[in-house]
Coordinates of C-alpha atoms in Angstrom, one line a residue:
Q1 CA -22.2 2.6 17.4
A2 CA -25.7 1.3 17.5
S3 CA -27.2 0.8 21.0
Q4 CA -28.9 -2.4 22.1
D5 CA -32.3 -0.7 21.8
E6 CA -31.5 0.3 18.2
L7 CA -30.3 -3.2 17.4
K8 CA -33.6 -4.7 18.9
A9 CA -35.7 -2.2 16.9
A10 CA -33.9 -3.1 13.6
Y11 CA -34.1 -6.8 14.4
R12 CA -37.9 -6.6 15.1
R13 CA -38.4 -4.6 11.8
L14 CA -36.5 -7.1 9.7
C15 CA -38.2 -10.0 11.4
M16 CA -41.6 -8.6 10.6
L17 CA -40.4 -8.0 7.0
Y18 CA -39.0 -11.6 6.5
H19 CA -41.1 -13.7 8.9
P20 CA -42.2 -16.8 7.0
D21 CA -45.7 -16.7 8.4
K22 CA -46.4 -13.4 6.7
H23 CA -46.1 -14.9 3.2
R24 CA -48.5 -17.5 1.8
D25 CA -46.8 -18.2 -1.5
P26 CA -44.6 -21.3 -1.1
E27 CA -41.6 -19.8 -3.0
L28 CA -41.8 -16.5 -1.1
K29 CA -42.2 -18.5 2.2
T30 CA -39.0 -20.4 1.5
Q31 CA -37.0 -17.3 0.6
A32 CA -38.3 -15.5 3.7
E33 CA -37.3 -18.4 5.9
R34 CA -33.7 -18.2 4.6
L35 CA -33.4 -14.5 5.1
F36 CA -35.1 -14.7 8.5
N37 CA -32.4 -17.2 9.6
L38 CA -29.7 -14.8 8.4
V39 CA -31.1 -11.9 10.3
H40 CA -31.4 -14.1 13.4
Q41 CA -27.7 -15.2 13.1
A42 CA -26.6 -11.6 12.7
Y43 CA -28.6 -10.6 15.8
E44 CA -27.1 -13.4 17.8
V45 CA -23.6 -12.1 17.0
L46 CA -24.4 -8.4 17.7
S47 CA -26.5 -8.9 20.8
D48 CA -23.6 -10.7 22.6
P49 CA -21.1 -8.0 23.8
Q50 CA -18.1 -10.3 23.3
T51 CA -18.9 -11.6 19.8
R52 CA -20.0 -8.1 18.8
A53 CA -16.7 -6.6 19.9
I54 CA -14.8 -9.3 18.0
Y55 CA -16.9 -8.7 14.8
D56 CA -16.7 -4.9 15.1
I57 CA -12.9 -5.1 15.2
Y58 CA -12.1 -8.0 12.9
G59 CA -15.2 -9.0 11.0
R60 CA -16.0 -12.6 10.1
R61 CA -12.4 -13.7 10.2
G62 CA -12.3 -12.8 13.9
L63 CA -15.3 -15.0 14.6
E64 CA -13.7 -17.9 12.7
M65 CA -10.5 -17.7 14.7
E66 CA -10.0 -20.8 16.9
G67 CA -9.5 -20.4 20.6
W68 CA -12.2 -18.0 21.6
E69 CA -14.0 -20.7 23.5
V70 CA -11.3 -20.6 26.2
V71 CA -11.3 -16.8 26.5
E72 CA -13.0 -15.4 29.6
R73 CA -16.2 -13.5 28.9
K74 CA -17.1 -10.0 29.9
R75 CA -14.0 -8.4 28.5
T76 CA -13.5 -4.9 27.0
A77 CA -12.8 -4.3 23.3
A78 CA -9.2 -3.6 24.1
E79 CA -8.8 -6.9 26.0
I80 CA -10.5 -8.7 23.1
R81 CA -8.1 -7.1 20.7
E82 CA -5.1 -8.3 22.8
E83 CA -6.6 -11.8 22.9
F84 CA -7.0 -11.8 19.2
E85 CA -3.4 -10.7 18.6
R86 CA -2.2 -13.4 21.0
L87 CA -4.1 -16.1 19.1
Q88 CA -2.7 -14.7 15.9
R89 CA 0.8 -14.8 17.3
E90 CA 0.4 -18.4 18.2
R91 CA -0.7 -19.2 14.7
E92 CA 2.1 -17.3 13.2
E93 CA 4.7 -19.0 15.4
R94 CA 3.5 -22.4 13.9
R95 CA 4.4 -21.0 10.5
L96 CA 7.7 -19.3 11.4
Q97 CA 9.9 -22.1 10.0
Q98 CA 8.3 -21.6 6.5
R99 CA 9.1 -17.9 6.3
T100 CA 12.1 -16.0 4.8
N101 CA 12.5 -12.4 3.9
P102 CA 14.7 -12.4 0.7
K103 CA 16.4 -9.1 -0.3
G104 CA 18.8 -8.6 -3.1
T105 CA 20.7 -6.0 -5.2
I106 CA 22.2 -6.3 -8.7
S107 CA 24.4 -3.5 -9.9
V108 CA 25.8 -3.3 -13.4
G109 CA 28.3 -0.4 -14.1
I110 CA 28.4 0.7 -17.8
D111 CA 31.2 2.8 -19.4
A112 CA 29.6 4.8 -22.2
T113 CA 32.2 7.5 -22.5
D114 CA 32.9 6.6 -26.1
L115 CA 29.5 8.0 -27.0
F116 CA 30.5 11.6 -26.2
D117 CA 34.3 11.7 -25.6
R118 CA 36.3 9.9 -28.2
Y119 CA 39.2 10.7 -30.5
D120 CA 38.0 9.7 -34.0
E121 CA 41.4 10.1 -35.6
E122 CA 42.8 7.3 -33.6
Y123 CA 40.2 4.8 -34.9
E124 CA 40.1 5.8 -38.6
D125 CA 42.0 2.7 -39.8
V126 CA 40.4 0.2 -37.3
P127 CA 37.6 -2.0 -38.6
G128 CA 34.3 -1.4 -36.9
S129 CA 35.6 1.8 -35.3
S130 CA 32.7 3.8 -36.6
F131 CA 30.5 2.4 -33.7
P132 CA 31.1 3.6 -30.2
Q133 CA 32.3 1.0 -27.7
I134 CA 30.1 0.6 -24.7
E135 CA 31.5 -1.7 -22.0
I136 CA 30.4 -3.2 -18.7
N137 CA 33.3 -2.4 -16.4
K138 CA 31.9 -3.5 -13.0
M139 CA 29.2 -5.6 -11.5
H140 CA 28.0 -6.3 -7.9
I141 CA 25.5 -8.9 -6.7
S142 CA 24.3 -9.2 -3.1
Q143 CA 21.5 -11.3 -1.6
S144 CA 20.2 -12.0 1.9
I145 CA 17.6 -14.1 3.6
E146 CA 16.1 -14.1 7.1
A147 CA 15.2 -17.3 8.9
P148 CA 13.2 -16.7 12.1
L149 CA 14.3 -19.3 14.8
T150 CA 11.9 -18.2 17.5
S151 CA 9.6 -15.2 18.1
T152 CA 12.7 -13.2 19.3
D153 CA 15.6 -14.8 17.5
T154 CA 16.4 -14.4 13.8
A155 CA 19.3 -15.7 11.6
I156 CA 20.3 -13.6 8.6
L157 CA 22.5 -15.1 5.9
S158 CA 23.9 -12.8 3.2
G159 CA 26.5 -12.8 0.5
N160 CA 27.9 -10.7 -2.2
L161 CA 30.1 -10.9 -5.4
S162 CA 31.9 -8.0 -7.0
T163 CA 34.0 -7.6 -10.1
Q164 CA 35.7 -4.5 -11.7
N165 CA 37.9 -4.4 -14.7
G166 CA 38.6 -8.1 -14.6
N167 CA 39.3 -8.3 -10.8
G168 CA 36.8 -9.5 -8.3
G169 CA 35.9 -11.3 -5.1
G170 CA 33.1 -12.0 -2.7
S171 CA 32.1 -12.6 0.9
I172 CA 29.5 -14.4 3.0
N173 CA 28.1 -13.2 6.3
L174 CA 26.0 -14.8 9.0
A175 CA 24.2 -12.7 11.6
L176 CA 22.2 -13.8 14.7
R177 CA 19.8 -11.2 16.0
R178 CA 17.9 -11.3 19.3
V179 CA 15.2 -9.0 20.4
T180 CA 16.0 -8.5 24.1
S181 CA 13.0 -6.3 25.0
A182 CA 10.6 -3.8 23.6
K183 CA 13.3 -1.2 23.8
G184 CA 16.2 -2.9 22.0
W185 CA 17.9 -5.8 20.2
G186 CA 21.5 -7.1 19.7
E187 CA 23.2 -8.8 16.7
L188 CA 26.3 -10.9 16.3
E189 CA 27.9 -11.0 12.9
F190 CA 30.5 -13.5 11.4
G191 CA 31.9 -13.1 7.9
A192 CA 34.6 -14.4 5.6
G193 CA 35.8 -13.3 2.1
D194 CA 38.7 -13.6 -0.3
L195 CA 39.4 -9.8 -0.2
H196 CA 39.2 -8.8 3.5
G197 CA 39.5 -12.0 5.5
P198 CA 37.4 -13.0 8.6
L199 CA 35.1 -10.5 10.2
F200 CA 33.5 -10.4 13.7
G201 CA 31.0 -7.8 14.6
L202 CA 28.5 -6.7 17.3
K203 CA 25.6 -4.4 16.8
I204 CA 23.3 -3.0 19.5
F205 CA 20.1 -1.0 19.2
R206 CA 18.5 0.7 22.2
N207 CA 15.6 3.1 22.7
L208 CA 16.9 5.6 25.3
T209 CA 13.6 7.5 25.5
P210 CA 10.3 7.4 23.5
R211 CA 11.9 10.0 21.2
C212 CA 15.6 9.0 21.2
F213 CA 17.6 5.9 20.2
I214 CA 21.2 4.8 19.8
T215 CA 22.9 2.3 17.6
T216 CA 26.5 1.0 18.1
N217 CA 28.4 -1.2 15.7
C218 CA 31.8 -2.7 16.7
A219 CA 33.8 -4.8 14.2
L220 CA 37.1 -6.6 13.9
Q221 CA 38.4 -7.1 10.4
F222 CA 41.3 -9.7 10.0
S223 CA 43.5 -9.2 7.0
S224 CA 47.1 -9.8 5.8
R225 CA 48.0 -6.4 7.3
G226 CA 46.7 -7.4 10.7
I227 CA 43.6 -6.7 12.7
R228 CA 41.6 -3.6 11.8
P229 CA 39.1 -2.5 14.5
G230 CA 36.1 -0.3 13.7
L231 CA 33.4 1.5 15.7
T232 CA 30.3 3.3 14.5
T233 CA 27.8 5.0 16.8
V234 CA 24.6 6.8 15.7
L235 CA 22.5 8.8 18.1
A236 CA 19.1 9.8 16.7
R237 CA 16.3 12.0 18.2
N238 CA 12.8 13.0 17.1
L239 CA 12.9 16.8 16.8
D240 CA 9.2 17.0 16.0
K241 CA 6.5 14.8 14.4
N242 CA 8.2 14.7 11.0
T243 CA 11.8 15.6 11.7
M244 CA 14.7 13.4 12.9
G245 CA 18.2 14.5 13.9
Y246 CA 21.2 12.2 13.6
L247 CA 24.8 12.4 15.1
Q248 CA 27.2 9.8 13.8
W249 CA 30.8 9.0 14.9
R250 CA 32.9 6.5 12.9
W251 CA 36.3 5.4 14.0
G252 CA 38.6 3.1 12.1
I253 CA 39.8 2.9 8.5
Q254 CA 37.7 5.9 7.4
S255 CA 37.1 8.0 10.5
A256 CA 34.5 10.7 10.3
M257 CA 31.9 12.7 12.2
N258 CA 28.5 13.3 10.6
T259 CA 25.4 15.2 11.5
S260 CA 22.2 15.3 9.6
I261 CA 18.6 16.5 9.8
V262 CA 15.9 14.6 7.9
R263 CA 12.4 16.0 7.5
D264 CA 9.8 13.6 6.0
T265 CA 6.2 14.6 5.4
K266 CA 3.4 13.4 3.2
T267 CA 4.5 15.7 0.3
S268 CA 8.2 16.2 0.8
H269 CA 11.5 14.7 2.0
L270 CA 14.4 17.1 3.0
T271 CA 17.9 16.1 4.1
V272 CA 20.7 18.4 5.3
A273 CA 24.0 16.8 6.2
M274 CA 27.6 17.8 7.0
Q275 CA 30.6 15.4 7.5
L276 CA 34.1 16.0 8.7
G277 CA 36.4 13.0 8.1
I278 CA 39.2 11.2 6.4
P279 CA 39.4 11.1 3.4
H280 CA 36.2 12.9 2.7
S281 CA 34.5 16.0 4.2
F282 CA 31.4 17.5 2.6
M283 CA 28.1 19.3 3.0
M284 CA 25.0 18.0 1.3
V285 CA 21.4 19.2 0.8
S286 CA 18.8 16.9 -0.8
Y287 CA 15.1 17.6 -1.5
Q288 CA 12.4 15.3 -2.8
H289 CA 8.8 16.3 -3.7
K290 CA 6.1 13.6 -3.5
F291 CA 3.1 14.0 -5.8
Q292 CA -0.2 12.6 -4.4
D293 CA -1.0 10.8 -7.6
E294 CA -1.9 7.2 -8.3
D295 CA 1.7 6.4 -9.6
Q296 CA 3.4 7.9 -6.5
T297 CA 5.6 10.2 -8.6
R298 CA 8.6 11.7 -6.9
V299 CA 11.0 14.4 -8.2
K300 CA 14.3 15.0 -6.4
G301 CA 17.4 17.1 -6.5
S302 CA 20.6 17.4 -4.4
L303 CA 23.8 19.4 -4.1
K304 CA 27.0 17.9 -2.5
V305 CA 30.1 20.0 -2.0
G306 CA 33.3 18.6 -0.5
F307 CA 37.1 18.1 -0.8
F308 CA 36.4 15.7 -3.7
G309 CA 34.6 18.4 -5.7
T310 CA 31.0 19.3 -6.4
I311 CA 28.1 17.1 -7.5
V312 CA 24.6 18.1 -8.6
E313 CA 22.0 15.4 -9.0
Y314 CA 18.4 15.5 -10.2
G315 CA 15.9 12.9 -11.1
A316 CA 12.5 11.3 -10.7
E317 CA 10.9 7.9 -9.8
R318 CA 7.5 6.5 -10.5
K319 CA 5.5 3.4 -9.7
I320 CA 5.0 1.4 -12.9
S321 CA 3.2 -1.6 -11.5
R322 CA 1.9 -2.8 -8.2
H323 CA 5.3 -4.0 -7.0
S324 CA 7.7 -2.1 -9.2
V325 CA 9.2 1.4 -9.0
L326 CA 11.4 2.9 -11.8
G327 CA 13.7 5.8 -11.2
A328 CA 16.4 7.7 -13.1
T329 CA 19.0 10.2 -11.7
V330 CA 21.4 12.5 -13.6
S331 CA 24.7 13.2 -11.8
V332 CA 26.8 16.2 -12.9
G333 CA 30.0 16.7 -11.1
V334 CA 33.5 18.2 -11.1
P335 CA 35.8 16.4 -11.7
Q336 CA 33.5 13.3 -11.8
G337 CA 31.8 14.2 -15.1
V338 CA 28.3 13.2 -16.2
S339 CA 26.5 9.9 -15.2
L340 CA 23.0 8.5 -15.6
K341 CA 21.8 6.2 -12.9
I342 CA 18.8 4.0 -13.5
K343 CA 17.2 2.0 -10.7
L344 CA 14.4 -0.5 -10.7
N345 CA 12.9 -1.7 -7.4
R346 CA 10.9 -4.9 -7.9
A347 CA 9.4 -6.1 -4.5
S348 CA 12.4 -6.7 -2.3
Q349 CA 14.9 -6.8 -5.2
T350 CA 16.8 -3.8 -6.5
Y351 CA 18.4 -3.5 -10.0
F352 CA 20.9 -0.6 -10.4
F353 CA 22.5 0.5 -13.6
P354 CA 25.0 3.4 -13.3
V355 CA 26.0 4.6 -16.8
H356 CA 29.2 6.8 -16.9
L357 CA 28.8 9.1 -20.0
T358 CA 31.8 11.4 -19.9
D359 CA 34.6 12.6 -17.6
Q360 CA 34.0 16.2 -18.7
L361 CA 31.1 18.6 -18.3
L362 CA 29.7 18.4 -21.8
P363 CA 26.3 20.0 -22.5
S364 CA 25.4 17.3 -25.0
A365 CA 25.9 14.6 -22.4
V366 CA 23.7 16.4 -19.9
F367 CA 21.0 17.0 -22.5
Y368 CA 20.8 13.4 -23.6
A369 CA 21.0 12.0 -20.1
T370 CA 18.0 14.2 -19.2
V371 CA 15.8 13.9 -22.3
G372 CA 16.7 10.4 -23.4
P373 CA 15.2 8.6 -20.4
L374 CA 12.1 10.7 -20.5
V375 CA 11.4 10.0 -24.1
I376 CA 12.0 6.3 -23.6
Y377 CA 9.9 6.1 -20.5
F378 CA 6.8 7.8 -22.0
A379 CA 7.1 5.7 -25.2
M380 CA 7.4 2.5 -23.1
H381 CA 4.6 3.6 -20.8
R382 CA 2.2 4.3 -23.6
L383 CA 3.1 1.3 -25.8
V384 CA 4.0 -1.4 -23.3
I385 CA 3.4 -0.7 -19.6
K386 CA -0.1 0.8 -19.9
P387 CA -1.5 -2.0 -22.2
Y388 CA 0.2 -4.6 -20.0
L389 CA -1.3 -3.2 -16.7
R390 CA -4.7 -2.9 -18.3
A391 CA -4.6 -6.5 -19.5
Q392 CA -3.3 -7.6 -16.0
K393 CA -6.2 -5.8 -14.3
E394 CA -8.7 -7.4 -16.6
R395 CA -7.2 -10.8 -15.8
E396 CA -7.4 -10.2 -12.1
L397 CA -11.0 -8.9 -12.3
E398 CA -12.0 -12.0 -14.4
K399 CA -10.3 -14.3 -11.9
Q400 CA -12.0 -12.5 -9.0
R401 CA -15.4 -12.8 -10.7
E402 CA -14.8 -16.5 -11.3
N403 CA -13.8 -17.1 -7.7
T404 CA -16.8 -15.2 -6.4
A405 CA -19.3 -16.2 -9.1
S406 CA -21.2 -18.7 -6.9
D407 CA -21.2 -16.4 -3.9
I408 CA -22.4 -13.4 -6.0
L409 CA -25.2 -15.6 -7.5
Q410 CA -26.4 -16.5 -4.1
K411 CA -26.3 -12.8 -3.0
K412 CA -28.2 -11.9 -6.1
Q413 CA -30.9 -14.5 -5.4
E414 CA -31.1 -13.3 -1.8
A415 CA -31.4 -9.7 -2.9
E416 CA -34.1 -10.5 -5.4
A417 CA -36.0 -12.5 -2.8
A418 CA -35.7 -9.6 -0.3
V419 CA -37.1 -7.1 -2.9
R420 CA -40.1 -9.4 -3.5
L421 CA -40.6 -9.7 0.3
M422 CA -40.4 -5.9 0.7
Q423 CA -43.2 -5.0 -1.8
E424 CA -46.0 -4.9 0.7
S425 CA -43.9 -2.9 3.3
V426 CA -42.8 -0.4 0.6
R427 CA -46.4 0.1 -0.5
R428 CA -47.3 1.1 3.0
I429 CA -44.3 3.4 3.4
I430 CA -45.0 5.2 0.2
E431 CA -48.7 5.8 1.2
A432 CA -47.5 7.2 4.5
E433 CA -44.9 9.4 2.9
E434 CA -47.3 10.7 0.2
A435 CA -49.8 11.6 2.9
R436 CA -47.2 13.9 4.6
M437 CA -45.5 15.1 1.4
G438 CA -42.4 13.3 2.6
L439 CA -39.6 11.3 1.0
I440 CA -40.4 9.1 -2.0
V441 CA -37.6 7.4 -3.9
V442 CA -38.5 7.7 -7.6
N443 CA -35.5 5.8 -9.0
A444 CA -32.3 4.5 -7.6
W445 CA -29.4 2.6 -9.2
Y446 CA -26.3 1.0 -7.8
G447 CA -23.2 -0.1 -9.6
K448 CA -20.7 1.2 -12.2
F449 CA -21.6 4.4 -14.0
V450 CA -19.6 5.6 -17.0
N451 CA -19.6 9.4 -17.2
D452 CA -16.1 10.0 -18.6
N453 CA -16.0 10.3 -22.4
S454 CA -12.6 8.5 -22.4
K455 CA -14.3 5.4 -21.0
K456 CA -17.3 5.5 -23.3
N457 CA -16.5 2.0 -24.5
E458 CA -16.9 0.5 -21.1
K459 CA -20.1 -1.2 -20.1
V460 CA -22.5 0.3 -17.5
K461 CA -23.2 -2.3 -14.8
V462 CA -26.0 -1.1 -12.5
I463 CA -28.9 -2.7 -10.6
D464 CA -32.3 -1.1 -9.7
V465 CA -32.4 -0.5 -5.9
T466 CA -35.5 1.7 -5.7
V467 CA -37.5 -0.7 -3.6
P468 CA -34.7 -1.5 -1.1
L469 CA -33.9 2.2 -0.6
Q470 CA -37.6 3.1 -0.1
C471 CA -37.8 0.3 2.5
L472 CA -35.1 2.0 4.5
V473 CA -36.9 5.4 4.7
K474 CA -38.2 6.2 8.2
D475 CA -39.9 9.5 9.2
S476 CA -39.0 11.0 5.8
K477 CA -35.3 10.4 6.3
L478 CA -32.8 8.0 4.7
I479 CA -29.4 7.5 6.5
L480 CA -26.6 5.3 5.2
T481 CA -23.4 4.9 7.1
E482 CA -19.8 4.7 5.8
A483 CA -19.7 1.1 4.5
S484 CA -20.1 -0.7 1.2
K485 CA -23.7 -0.5 0.1
A486 CA -23.5 -4.0 -1.4
G487 CA -24.3 -5.3 2.1
L488 CA -27.7 -3.5 2.4
P489 CA -30.9 -5.6 2.3
G490 CA -31.9 -6.0 -1.3
F491 CA -28.5 -5.0 -2.7
Y492 CA -25.7 -7.1 -4.2
D493 CA -22.4 -6.4 -6.0
P494 CA -23.1 -6.1 -9.8
C495 CA -19.4 -5.5 -10.8
V496 CA -16.9 -7.2 -8.5
G497 CA -13.6 -5.4 -8.1
E498 CA -14.8 -2.2 -9.8
E499 CA -15.7 1.3 -8.5
K500 CA -19.3 1.6 -7.6
S501 CA -21.7 4.4 -6.9
L502 CA -25.3 5.0 -5.8
K503 CA -27.5 7.3 -7.8
V504 CA -30.8 8.4 -6.3
L505 CA -33.6 10.4 -7.8
Y506 CA -36.1 11.2 -5.1
Q507 CA -39.1 13.5 -4.3
F508 CA -39.4 15.5 -1.1
R509 CA -42.2 18.0 -0.5
G510 CA -43.3 17.6 -4.1
V511 CA -39.8 18.7 -5.5
L512 CA -37.4 16.4 -7.3
H513 CA -33.9 15.9 -5.9
Q514 CA -30.9 13.9 -7.2
V515 CA -27.7 12.8 -5.6
M516 CA -24.8 10.4 -6.5
S517 CA -22.8 8.9 -3.7
A518 CA -19.6 6.8 -3.7
D519 CA -19.9 3.2 -2.6
N520 CA -18.3 3.7 0.9
E521 CA -19.5 7.2 1.4
A522 CA -22.0 8.1 4.0
L523 CA -25.4 9.4 2.7
R524 CA -28.1 11.4 4.4
I525 CA -31.2 12.6 2.5
P526 CA -33.1 14.8 2.0
K527 CA -30.8 17.7 1.6
Q528 CA -31.3 21.2 0.0
S529 CA -28.2 20.8 -2.1
H530 CA -29.7 17.8 -3.9
R531 CA -32.6 19.8 -5.2
I532 CA -33.0 19.9 -9.0
D533 CA -33.3 23.5 -10.3
A534 CA -36.5 23.7 -12.3
D535 CA -35.1 26.6 -14.3
G536 CA -32.0 24.5 -15.3

């Protein structure tokens, strides 16, 4: 937001500070010359409206983008943003052929009813009958990849294999999708399998208004019984900022009409749905609470009532690593019985394990399905996941330090040189501030502070930035904007990849003040709230 006059004033101040002719010592003169050139390069970028707009929006990577030399000058920030996005699209299109978007699901059904619902008298004379029999009775594997052909055309190849109680089959599908405009797209699908025969489908998506869209899916399924047509239409509308309403009509093998309302906010997700159809009609309410913690914990529950019976489900999911989310759901139904469903999402892959515990409503099955996963999760989290994530973070930090070691060393040398060059200016600033009982920085430290007793074994990593901060004082004020303080003159990053803070002890009007500020937090001193109470 700085004006051209403010830029010129800052440029002149730094030029006076770093001008090589102001320093007689050969070493200081060399360091001053290097910093003076850096200041000049920065001013060249910021004094030109076009390069400044590019840098303000995209930083150095924007300046390094090829193609700006052919762009007409005197453009607004919005026009420059459009130009940058166009150049990016051209670069992305050159790499389209190398891209895929793999997605997959593996589902393994487990029959564990022998754990809770067995007739012991039938197995008394059978060897090994004392152990419950747990079986895998079904399995499903599906996988899909996307291959962009052009900027508007995409080919999607998918396949699946299923088996249940010794019988199985599979299918393969090819879909061609074309984005026709900013409002819609169309998709043609061709499929074949050993269970259902050839399939031909057409799907169309269209935005009717900015708040309403429609999706239509037509399909022809060829089988030994003849041709089975199907049609599904979904009409959706934004009811408000966080709420969507859906109307669905399905005609074909399982005809039905469905209406649902979905409300999704930062802290909750609510779904209310009702369906009338053949063979199933039901009403369903589902609620999910989203905790605003680091692990993105979610707790959910649902009630579903229909011609098939009643099902109550409750469960939770939690992020266990950067790309993995683990969830467990207990399903209690009449006449379905009790089941435990475990799901692991790893990037774009999903692993699903439904475990059927009993066909009856047994309190013991419900208890173990609820408590068992919790005990196992907390034990695994404490003994395996947490140590693994800690070790992984340390490896990443170490790798980041190694990759940036030479750059950080250079920044450190530049910061130390800047501090030496600032000494004379700081002396004059302190004399002026003392004369008016103004702002004097007594001590200032920047880096990683350890105040939590649980982290007392961690090493404190801070640098002294008293001189650089005093050099920024003007008219008894110090103002820092919302940006990493590692980029300030005389600063550098003492602990790459770790949380940093700035701690300042300063004197104003003869009274001591103290403040601690987060790395990217704006800071303005002096303030009355920073005053140190002499009685305390």
